[in-house]
PDB file of C-alpha atoms in Angstrom:
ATOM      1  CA  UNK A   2     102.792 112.179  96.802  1.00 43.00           C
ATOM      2  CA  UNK A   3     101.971 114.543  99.686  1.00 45.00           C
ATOM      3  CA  UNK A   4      98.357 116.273  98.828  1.00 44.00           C
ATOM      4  CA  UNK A   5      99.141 119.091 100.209  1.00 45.00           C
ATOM      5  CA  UNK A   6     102.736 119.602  98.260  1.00 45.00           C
ATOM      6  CA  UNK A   7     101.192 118.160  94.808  1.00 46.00           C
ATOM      7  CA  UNK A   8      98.516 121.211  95.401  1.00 47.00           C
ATOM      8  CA  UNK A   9     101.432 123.361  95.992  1.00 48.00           C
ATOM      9  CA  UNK A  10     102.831 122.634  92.678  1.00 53.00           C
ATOM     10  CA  UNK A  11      99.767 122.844  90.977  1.00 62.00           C
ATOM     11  CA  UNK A  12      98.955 126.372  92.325  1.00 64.00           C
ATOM     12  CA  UNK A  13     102.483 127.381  91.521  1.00 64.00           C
ATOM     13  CA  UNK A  14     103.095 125.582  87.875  1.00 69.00           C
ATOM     14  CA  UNK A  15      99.714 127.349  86.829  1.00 72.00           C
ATOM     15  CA  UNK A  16     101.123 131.128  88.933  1.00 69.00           C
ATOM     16  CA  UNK A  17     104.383 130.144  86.492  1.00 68.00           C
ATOM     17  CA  UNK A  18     102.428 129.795  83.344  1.00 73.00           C
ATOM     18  CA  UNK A  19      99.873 132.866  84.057  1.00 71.00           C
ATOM     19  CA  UNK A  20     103.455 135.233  84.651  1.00 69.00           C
ATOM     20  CA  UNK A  21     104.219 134.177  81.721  1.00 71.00           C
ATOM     21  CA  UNK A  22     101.442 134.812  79.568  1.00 74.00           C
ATOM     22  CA  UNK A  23     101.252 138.499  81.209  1.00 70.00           C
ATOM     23  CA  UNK A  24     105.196 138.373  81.508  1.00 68.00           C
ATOM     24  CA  UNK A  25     105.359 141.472  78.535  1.00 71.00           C
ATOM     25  CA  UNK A  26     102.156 143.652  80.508  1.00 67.00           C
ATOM     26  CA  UNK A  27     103.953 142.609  84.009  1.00 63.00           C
ATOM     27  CA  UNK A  28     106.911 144.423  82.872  1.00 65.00           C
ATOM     28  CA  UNK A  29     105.136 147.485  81.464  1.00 69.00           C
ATOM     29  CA  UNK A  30     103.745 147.764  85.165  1.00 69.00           C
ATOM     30  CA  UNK A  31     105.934 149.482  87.277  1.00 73.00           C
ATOM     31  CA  UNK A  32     103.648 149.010  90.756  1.00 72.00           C
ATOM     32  CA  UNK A  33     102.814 145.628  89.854  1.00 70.00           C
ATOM     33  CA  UNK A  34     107.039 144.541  88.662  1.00 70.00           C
ATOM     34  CA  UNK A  35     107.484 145.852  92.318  1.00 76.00           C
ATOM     35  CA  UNK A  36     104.949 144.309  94.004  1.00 75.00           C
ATOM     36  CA  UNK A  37     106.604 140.996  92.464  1.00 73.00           C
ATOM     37  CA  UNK A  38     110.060 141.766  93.433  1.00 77.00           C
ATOM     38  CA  UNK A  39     109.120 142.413  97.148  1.00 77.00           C
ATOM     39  CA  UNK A  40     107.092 138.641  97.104  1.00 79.00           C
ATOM     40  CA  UNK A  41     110.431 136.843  95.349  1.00 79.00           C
ATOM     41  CA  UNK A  42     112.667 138.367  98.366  1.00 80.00           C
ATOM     42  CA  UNK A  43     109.766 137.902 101.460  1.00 81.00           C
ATOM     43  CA  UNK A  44     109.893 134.271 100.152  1.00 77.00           C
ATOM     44  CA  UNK A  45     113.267 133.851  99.835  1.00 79.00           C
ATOM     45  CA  UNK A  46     113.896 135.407 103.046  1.00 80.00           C
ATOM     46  CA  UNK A  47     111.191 133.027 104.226  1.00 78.00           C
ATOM     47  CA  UNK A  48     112.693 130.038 102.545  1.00 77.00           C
ATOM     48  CA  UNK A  49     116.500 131.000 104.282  1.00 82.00           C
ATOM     49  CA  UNK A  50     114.223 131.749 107.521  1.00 77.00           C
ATOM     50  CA  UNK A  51     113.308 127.867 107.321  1.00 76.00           C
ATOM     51  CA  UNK A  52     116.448 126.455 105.927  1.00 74.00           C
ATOM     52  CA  UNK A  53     118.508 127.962 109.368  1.00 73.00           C
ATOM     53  CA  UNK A  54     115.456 127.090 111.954  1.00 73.00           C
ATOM     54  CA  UNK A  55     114.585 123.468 110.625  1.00 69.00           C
ATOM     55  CA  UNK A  56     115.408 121.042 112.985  1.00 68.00           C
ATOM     56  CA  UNK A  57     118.648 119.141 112.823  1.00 73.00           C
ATOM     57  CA  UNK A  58     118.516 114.974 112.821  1.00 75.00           C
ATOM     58  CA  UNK A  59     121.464 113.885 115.614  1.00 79.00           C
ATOM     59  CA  UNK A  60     123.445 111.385 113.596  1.00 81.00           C
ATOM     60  CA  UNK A  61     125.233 109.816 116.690  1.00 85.00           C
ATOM     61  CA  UNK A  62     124.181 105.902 117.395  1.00 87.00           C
ATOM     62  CA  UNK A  63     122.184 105.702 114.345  1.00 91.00           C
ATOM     63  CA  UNK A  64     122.470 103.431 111.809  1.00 93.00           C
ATOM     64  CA  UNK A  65     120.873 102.769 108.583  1.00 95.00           C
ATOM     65  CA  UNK A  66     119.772  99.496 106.229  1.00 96.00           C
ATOM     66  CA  UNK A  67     120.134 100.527 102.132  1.00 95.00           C
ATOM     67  CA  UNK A  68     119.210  96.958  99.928  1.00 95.00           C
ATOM     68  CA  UNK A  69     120.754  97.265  95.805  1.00 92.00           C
ATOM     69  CA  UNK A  70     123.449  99.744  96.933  1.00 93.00           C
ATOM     70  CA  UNK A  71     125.685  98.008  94.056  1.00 91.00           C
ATOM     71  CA  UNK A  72     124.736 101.185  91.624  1.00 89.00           C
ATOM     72  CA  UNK A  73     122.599 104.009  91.000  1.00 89.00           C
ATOM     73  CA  UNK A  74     120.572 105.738  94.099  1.00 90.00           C
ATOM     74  CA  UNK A  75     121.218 103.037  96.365  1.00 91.00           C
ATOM     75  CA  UNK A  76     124.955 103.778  96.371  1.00 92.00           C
ATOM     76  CA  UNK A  77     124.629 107.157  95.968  1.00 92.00           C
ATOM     77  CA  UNK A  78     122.681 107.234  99.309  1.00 93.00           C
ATOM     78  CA  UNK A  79     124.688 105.306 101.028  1.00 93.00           C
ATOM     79  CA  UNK A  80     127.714 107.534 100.300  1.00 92.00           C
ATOM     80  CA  UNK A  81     125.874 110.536 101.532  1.00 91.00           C
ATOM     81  CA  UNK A  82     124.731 109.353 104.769  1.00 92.00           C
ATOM     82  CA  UNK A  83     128.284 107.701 105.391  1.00 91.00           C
ATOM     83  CA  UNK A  84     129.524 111.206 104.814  1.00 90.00           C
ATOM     84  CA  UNK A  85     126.735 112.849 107.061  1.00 89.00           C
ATOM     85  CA  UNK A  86     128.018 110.499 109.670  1.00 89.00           C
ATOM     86  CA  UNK A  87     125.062 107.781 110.066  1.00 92.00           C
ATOM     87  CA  UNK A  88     126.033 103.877 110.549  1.00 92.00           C
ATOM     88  CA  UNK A  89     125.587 102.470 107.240  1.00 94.00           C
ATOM     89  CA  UNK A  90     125.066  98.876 106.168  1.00 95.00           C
ATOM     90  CA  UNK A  91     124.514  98.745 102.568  1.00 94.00           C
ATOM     91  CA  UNK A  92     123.202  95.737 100.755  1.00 94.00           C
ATOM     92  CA  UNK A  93     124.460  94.423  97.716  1.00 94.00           C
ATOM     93  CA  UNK A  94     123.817  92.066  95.697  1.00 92.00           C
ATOM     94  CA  UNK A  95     127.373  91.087  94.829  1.00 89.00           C
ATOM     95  CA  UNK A  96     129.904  91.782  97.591  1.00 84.00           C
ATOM     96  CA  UNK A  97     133.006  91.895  95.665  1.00 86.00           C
ATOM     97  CA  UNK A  98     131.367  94.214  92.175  1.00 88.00           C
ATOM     98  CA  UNK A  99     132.829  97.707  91.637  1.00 90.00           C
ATOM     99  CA  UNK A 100     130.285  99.589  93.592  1.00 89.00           C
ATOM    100  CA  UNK A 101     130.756  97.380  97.104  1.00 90.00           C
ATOM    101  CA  UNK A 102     134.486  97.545  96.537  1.00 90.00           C
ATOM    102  CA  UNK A 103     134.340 101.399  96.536  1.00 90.00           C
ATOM    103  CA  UNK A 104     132.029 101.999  99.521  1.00 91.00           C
ATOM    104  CA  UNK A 105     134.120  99.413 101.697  1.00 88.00           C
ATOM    105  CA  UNK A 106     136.880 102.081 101.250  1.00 86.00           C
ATOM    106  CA  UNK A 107     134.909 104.514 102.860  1.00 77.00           C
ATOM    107  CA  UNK A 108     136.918 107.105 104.371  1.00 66.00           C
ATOM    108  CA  UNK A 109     134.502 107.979 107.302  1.00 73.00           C
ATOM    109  CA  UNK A 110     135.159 103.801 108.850  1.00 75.00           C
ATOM    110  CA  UNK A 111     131.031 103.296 109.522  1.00 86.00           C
ATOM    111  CA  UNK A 112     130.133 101.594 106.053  1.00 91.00           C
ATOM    112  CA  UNK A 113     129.238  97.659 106.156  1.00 92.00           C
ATOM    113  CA  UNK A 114     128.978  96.177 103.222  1.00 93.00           C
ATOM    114  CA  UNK A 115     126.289  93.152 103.110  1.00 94.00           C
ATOM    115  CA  UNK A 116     125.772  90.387 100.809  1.00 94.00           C
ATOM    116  CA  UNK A 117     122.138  90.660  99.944  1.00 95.00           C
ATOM    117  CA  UNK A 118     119.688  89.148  97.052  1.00 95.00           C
ATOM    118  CA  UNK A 119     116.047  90.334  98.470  1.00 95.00           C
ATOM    119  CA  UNK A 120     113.982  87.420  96.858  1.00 95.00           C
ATOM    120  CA  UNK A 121     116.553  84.879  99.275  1.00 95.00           C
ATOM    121  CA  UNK A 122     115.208  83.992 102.798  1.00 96.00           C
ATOM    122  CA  UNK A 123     118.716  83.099 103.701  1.00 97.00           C
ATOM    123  CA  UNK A 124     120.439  85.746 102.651  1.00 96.00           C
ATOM    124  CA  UNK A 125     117.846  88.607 104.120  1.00 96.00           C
ATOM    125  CA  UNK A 126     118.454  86.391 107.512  1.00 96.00           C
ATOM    126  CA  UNK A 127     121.927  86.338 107.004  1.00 96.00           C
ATOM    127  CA  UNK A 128     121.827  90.138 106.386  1.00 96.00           C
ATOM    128  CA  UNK A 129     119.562  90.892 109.907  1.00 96.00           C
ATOM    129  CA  UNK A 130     121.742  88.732 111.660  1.00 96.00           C
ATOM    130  CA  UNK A 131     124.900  90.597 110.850  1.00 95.00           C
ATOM    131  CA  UNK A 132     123.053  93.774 111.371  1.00 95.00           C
ATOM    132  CA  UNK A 133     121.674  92.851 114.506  1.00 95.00           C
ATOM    133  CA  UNK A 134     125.264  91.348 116.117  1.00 94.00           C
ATOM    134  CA  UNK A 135     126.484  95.278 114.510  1.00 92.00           C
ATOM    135  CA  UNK A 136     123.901  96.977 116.562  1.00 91.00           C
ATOM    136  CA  UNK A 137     124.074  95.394 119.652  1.00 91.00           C
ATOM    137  CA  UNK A 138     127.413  94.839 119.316  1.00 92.00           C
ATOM    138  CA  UNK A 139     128.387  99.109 118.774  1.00 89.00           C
ATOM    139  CA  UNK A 140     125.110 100.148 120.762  1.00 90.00           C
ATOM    140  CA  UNK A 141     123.475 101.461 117.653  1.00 92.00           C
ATOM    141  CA  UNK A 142     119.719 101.592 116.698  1.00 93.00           C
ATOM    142  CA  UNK A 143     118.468 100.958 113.739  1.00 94.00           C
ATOM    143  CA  UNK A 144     116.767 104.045 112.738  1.00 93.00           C
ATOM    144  CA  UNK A 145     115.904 103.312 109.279  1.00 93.00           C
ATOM    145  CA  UNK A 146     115.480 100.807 106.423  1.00 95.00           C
ATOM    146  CA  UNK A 147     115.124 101.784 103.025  1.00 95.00           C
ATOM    147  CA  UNK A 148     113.901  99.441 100.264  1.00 95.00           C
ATOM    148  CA  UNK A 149     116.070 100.938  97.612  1.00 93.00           C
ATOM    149  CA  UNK A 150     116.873  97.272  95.309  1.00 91.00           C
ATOM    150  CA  UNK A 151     114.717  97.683  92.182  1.00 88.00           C
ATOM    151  CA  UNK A 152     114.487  95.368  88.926  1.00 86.00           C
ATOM    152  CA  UNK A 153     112.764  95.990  85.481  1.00 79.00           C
ATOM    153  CA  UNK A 154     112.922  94.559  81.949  1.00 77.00           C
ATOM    154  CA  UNK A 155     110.979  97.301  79.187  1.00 77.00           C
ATOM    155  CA  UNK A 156     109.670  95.185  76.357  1.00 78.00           C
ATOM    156  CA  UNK A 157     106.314  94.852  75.147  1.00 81.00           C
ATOM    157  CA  UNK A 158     104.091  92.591  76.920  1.00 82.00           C
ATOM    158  CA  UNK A 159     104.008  89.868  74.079  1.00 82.00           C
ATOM    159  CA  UNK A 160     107.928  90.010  74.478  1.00 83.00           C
ATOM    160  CA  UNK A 161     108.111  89.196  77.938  1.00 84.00           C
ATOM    161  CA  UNK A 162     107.446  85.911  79.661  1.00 88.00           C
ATOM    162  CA  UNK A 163     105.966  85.137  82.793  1.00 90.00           C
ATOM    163  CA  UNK A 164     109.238  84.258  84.297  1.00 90.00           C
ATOM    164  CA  UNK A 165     110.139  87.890  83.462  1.00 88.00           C
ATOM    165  CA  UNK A 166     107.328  89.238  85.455  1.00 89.00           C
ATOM    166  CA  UNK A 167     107.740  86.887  88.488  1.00 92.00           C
ATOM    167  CA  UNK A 168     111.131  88.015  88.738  1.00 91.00           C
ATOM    168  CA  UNK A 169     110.047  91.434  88.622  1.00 90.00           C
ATOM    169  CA  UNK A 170     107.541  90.681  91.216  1.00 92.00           C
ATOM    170  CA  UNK A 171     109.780  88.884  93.321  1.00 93.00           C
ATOM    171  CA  UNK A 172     112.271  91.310  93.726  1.00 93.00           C
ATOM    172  CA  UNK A 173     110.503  95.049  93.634  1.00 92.00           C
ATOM    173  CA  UNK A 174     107.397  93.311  95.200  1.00 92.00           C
ATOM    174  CA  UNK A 175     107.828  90.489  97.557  1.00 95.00           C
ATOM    175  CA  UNK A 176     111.405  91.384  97.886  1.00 94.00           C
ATOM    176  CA  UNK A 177     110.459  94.591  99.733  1.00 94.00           C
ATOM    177  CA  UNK A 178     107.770  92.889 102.135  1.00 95.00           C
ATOM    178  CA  UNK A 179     110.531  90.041 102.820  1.00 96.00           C
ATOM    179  CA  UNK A 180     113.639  92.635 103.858  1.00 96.00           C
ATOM    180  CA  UNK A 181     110.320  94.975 105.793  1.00 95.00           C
ATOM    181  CA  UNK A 182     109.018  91.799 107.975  1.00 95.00           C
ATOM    182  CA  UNK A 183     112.799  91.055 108.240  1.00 96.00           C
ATOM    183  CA  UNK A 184     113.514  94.550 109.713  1.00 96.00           C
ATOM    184  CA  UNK A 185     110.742  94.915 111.731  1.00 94.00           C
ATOM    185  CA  UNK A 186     111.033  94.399 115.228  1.00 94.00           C
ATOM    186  CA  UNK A 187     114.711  96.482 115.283  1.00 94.00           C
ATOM    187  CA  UNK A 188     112.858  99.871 113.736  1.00 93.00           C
ATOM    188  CA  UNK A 189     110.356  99.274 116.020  1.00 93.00           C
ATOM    189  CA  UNK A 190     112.783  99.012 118.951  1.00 91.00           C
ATOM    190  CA  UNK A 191     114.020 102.068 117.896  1.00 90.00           C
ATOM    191  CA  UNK A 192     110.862 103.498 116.137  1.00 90.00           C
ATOM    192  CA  UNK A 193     112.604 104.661 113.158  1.00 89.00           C
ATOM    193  CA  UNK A 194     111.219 103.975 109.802  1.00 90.00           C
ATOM    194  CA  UNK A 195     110.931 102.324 106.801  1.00 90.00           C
ATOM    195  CA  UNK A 196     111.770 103.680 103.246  1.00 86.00           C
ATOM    196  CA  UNK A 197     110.899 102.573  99.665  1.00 79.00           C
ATOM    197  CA  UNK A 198     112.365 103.788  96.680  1.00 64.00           C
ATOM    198  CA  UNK A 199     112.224 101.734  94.094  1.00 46.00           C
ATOM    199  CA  UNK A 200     114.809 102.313  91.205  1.00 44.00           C
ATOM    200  CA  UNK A 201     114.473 100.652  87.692  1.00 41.00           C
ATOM    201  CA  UNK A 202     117.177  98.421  86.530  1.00 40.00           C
ATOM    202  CA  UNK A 203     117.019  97.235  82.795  1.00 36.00           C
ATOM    203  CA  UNK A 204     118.482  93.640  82.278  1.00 36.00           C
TER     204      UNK A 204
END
């Protein structure tokens, strides 16, 4: 996490608690209930101020790489930036489950649905081939790649077998260096950037 936003939080969690400890001399106070009514609207004035001035990302030519968009976040993302109007190709493991069915129907025509298992060779190179014919092909870049595909088993360890654990390791570990050194040289091309978010699947 970002220092400087986990100090935020700290500084505000403990500002939270503090109010709250004082919350029934606060309100006795009419200077000081004022003072704290002009702060809440200077920083949501400041926080609108921010919202309308932040820069804007121009969606136009750029595409974007989701792996274990079959359920959850993956497929949640990849909804939102099809509707935001990015490129998306969105891994999955099975190309014919529920979840690839639905975002093939995508209304805004810029989803591509891959067949993807992260702990293949072939099938990452299959995937960056038909990513890279896509790209060249539409005169896209490939602004970003985000290691979404995520496996976990919850058991105690005396419950779960080593095969369990190199599976785990295969896919949320060397799963995500094999689809980044895959990926590589088209972010770089278009210096974009690579993502990880890691969601927890129980089997």
């Amino acid at each position: 996490m970002n220092v400087k936003l986990f100090g935020g939080l700290q500084v505000f969690e403990i500002g939270y608690l503090l109010v709250l400890c004082f919350l029934p001399w606060v309100v006795a106070q009419p200077a000081i209930t004022t003072l704290l009514t002009s702060l809440s609207l200077l920083c949501s004035c400041y926080y609108i101020y921010k919202k309308a001035t932040s820069k804007k990302i121009d969606v136009k030519g750029k595409g974007v790489f989701i792996t274990g968009c079959d359920t959850g976040f993956g497929f949640a993302l990849a909804k939102r930036l099809d509707c935001l109007g990015f490129t998306v190709n969105a891994g999955c493991l099975s190309s014919v489950c529920e979840g690839a069915e639905t975002l093939r129907s995508s209304t805004m025509g810029k989803m591509n649905v891959v067949q993807l298992d992260v702990t293949s060779d072939d099938s990452v190179n299959k995937a960056l081939k038909f990513v890279t014919d896509h790209v060249n092909k539409n005169n896209l870049e490939l602004w970003a790649v985000v290691n979404n595909a995520g496996l976990n088993f919850l058991g105690d360890v005396e419950f779960c077998s080593m095969d369990i654990y190199k599976r785990i390791a295969d896919v949320n570990l060397f799963g995500v260096v094999r689809v980044t050194k895959a990926f590589l040289p088209l972010i770089r091309k278009a210096k974009g950037m690579i993502c990880l978010k890691t969601i927890s699947k129980v089997e």
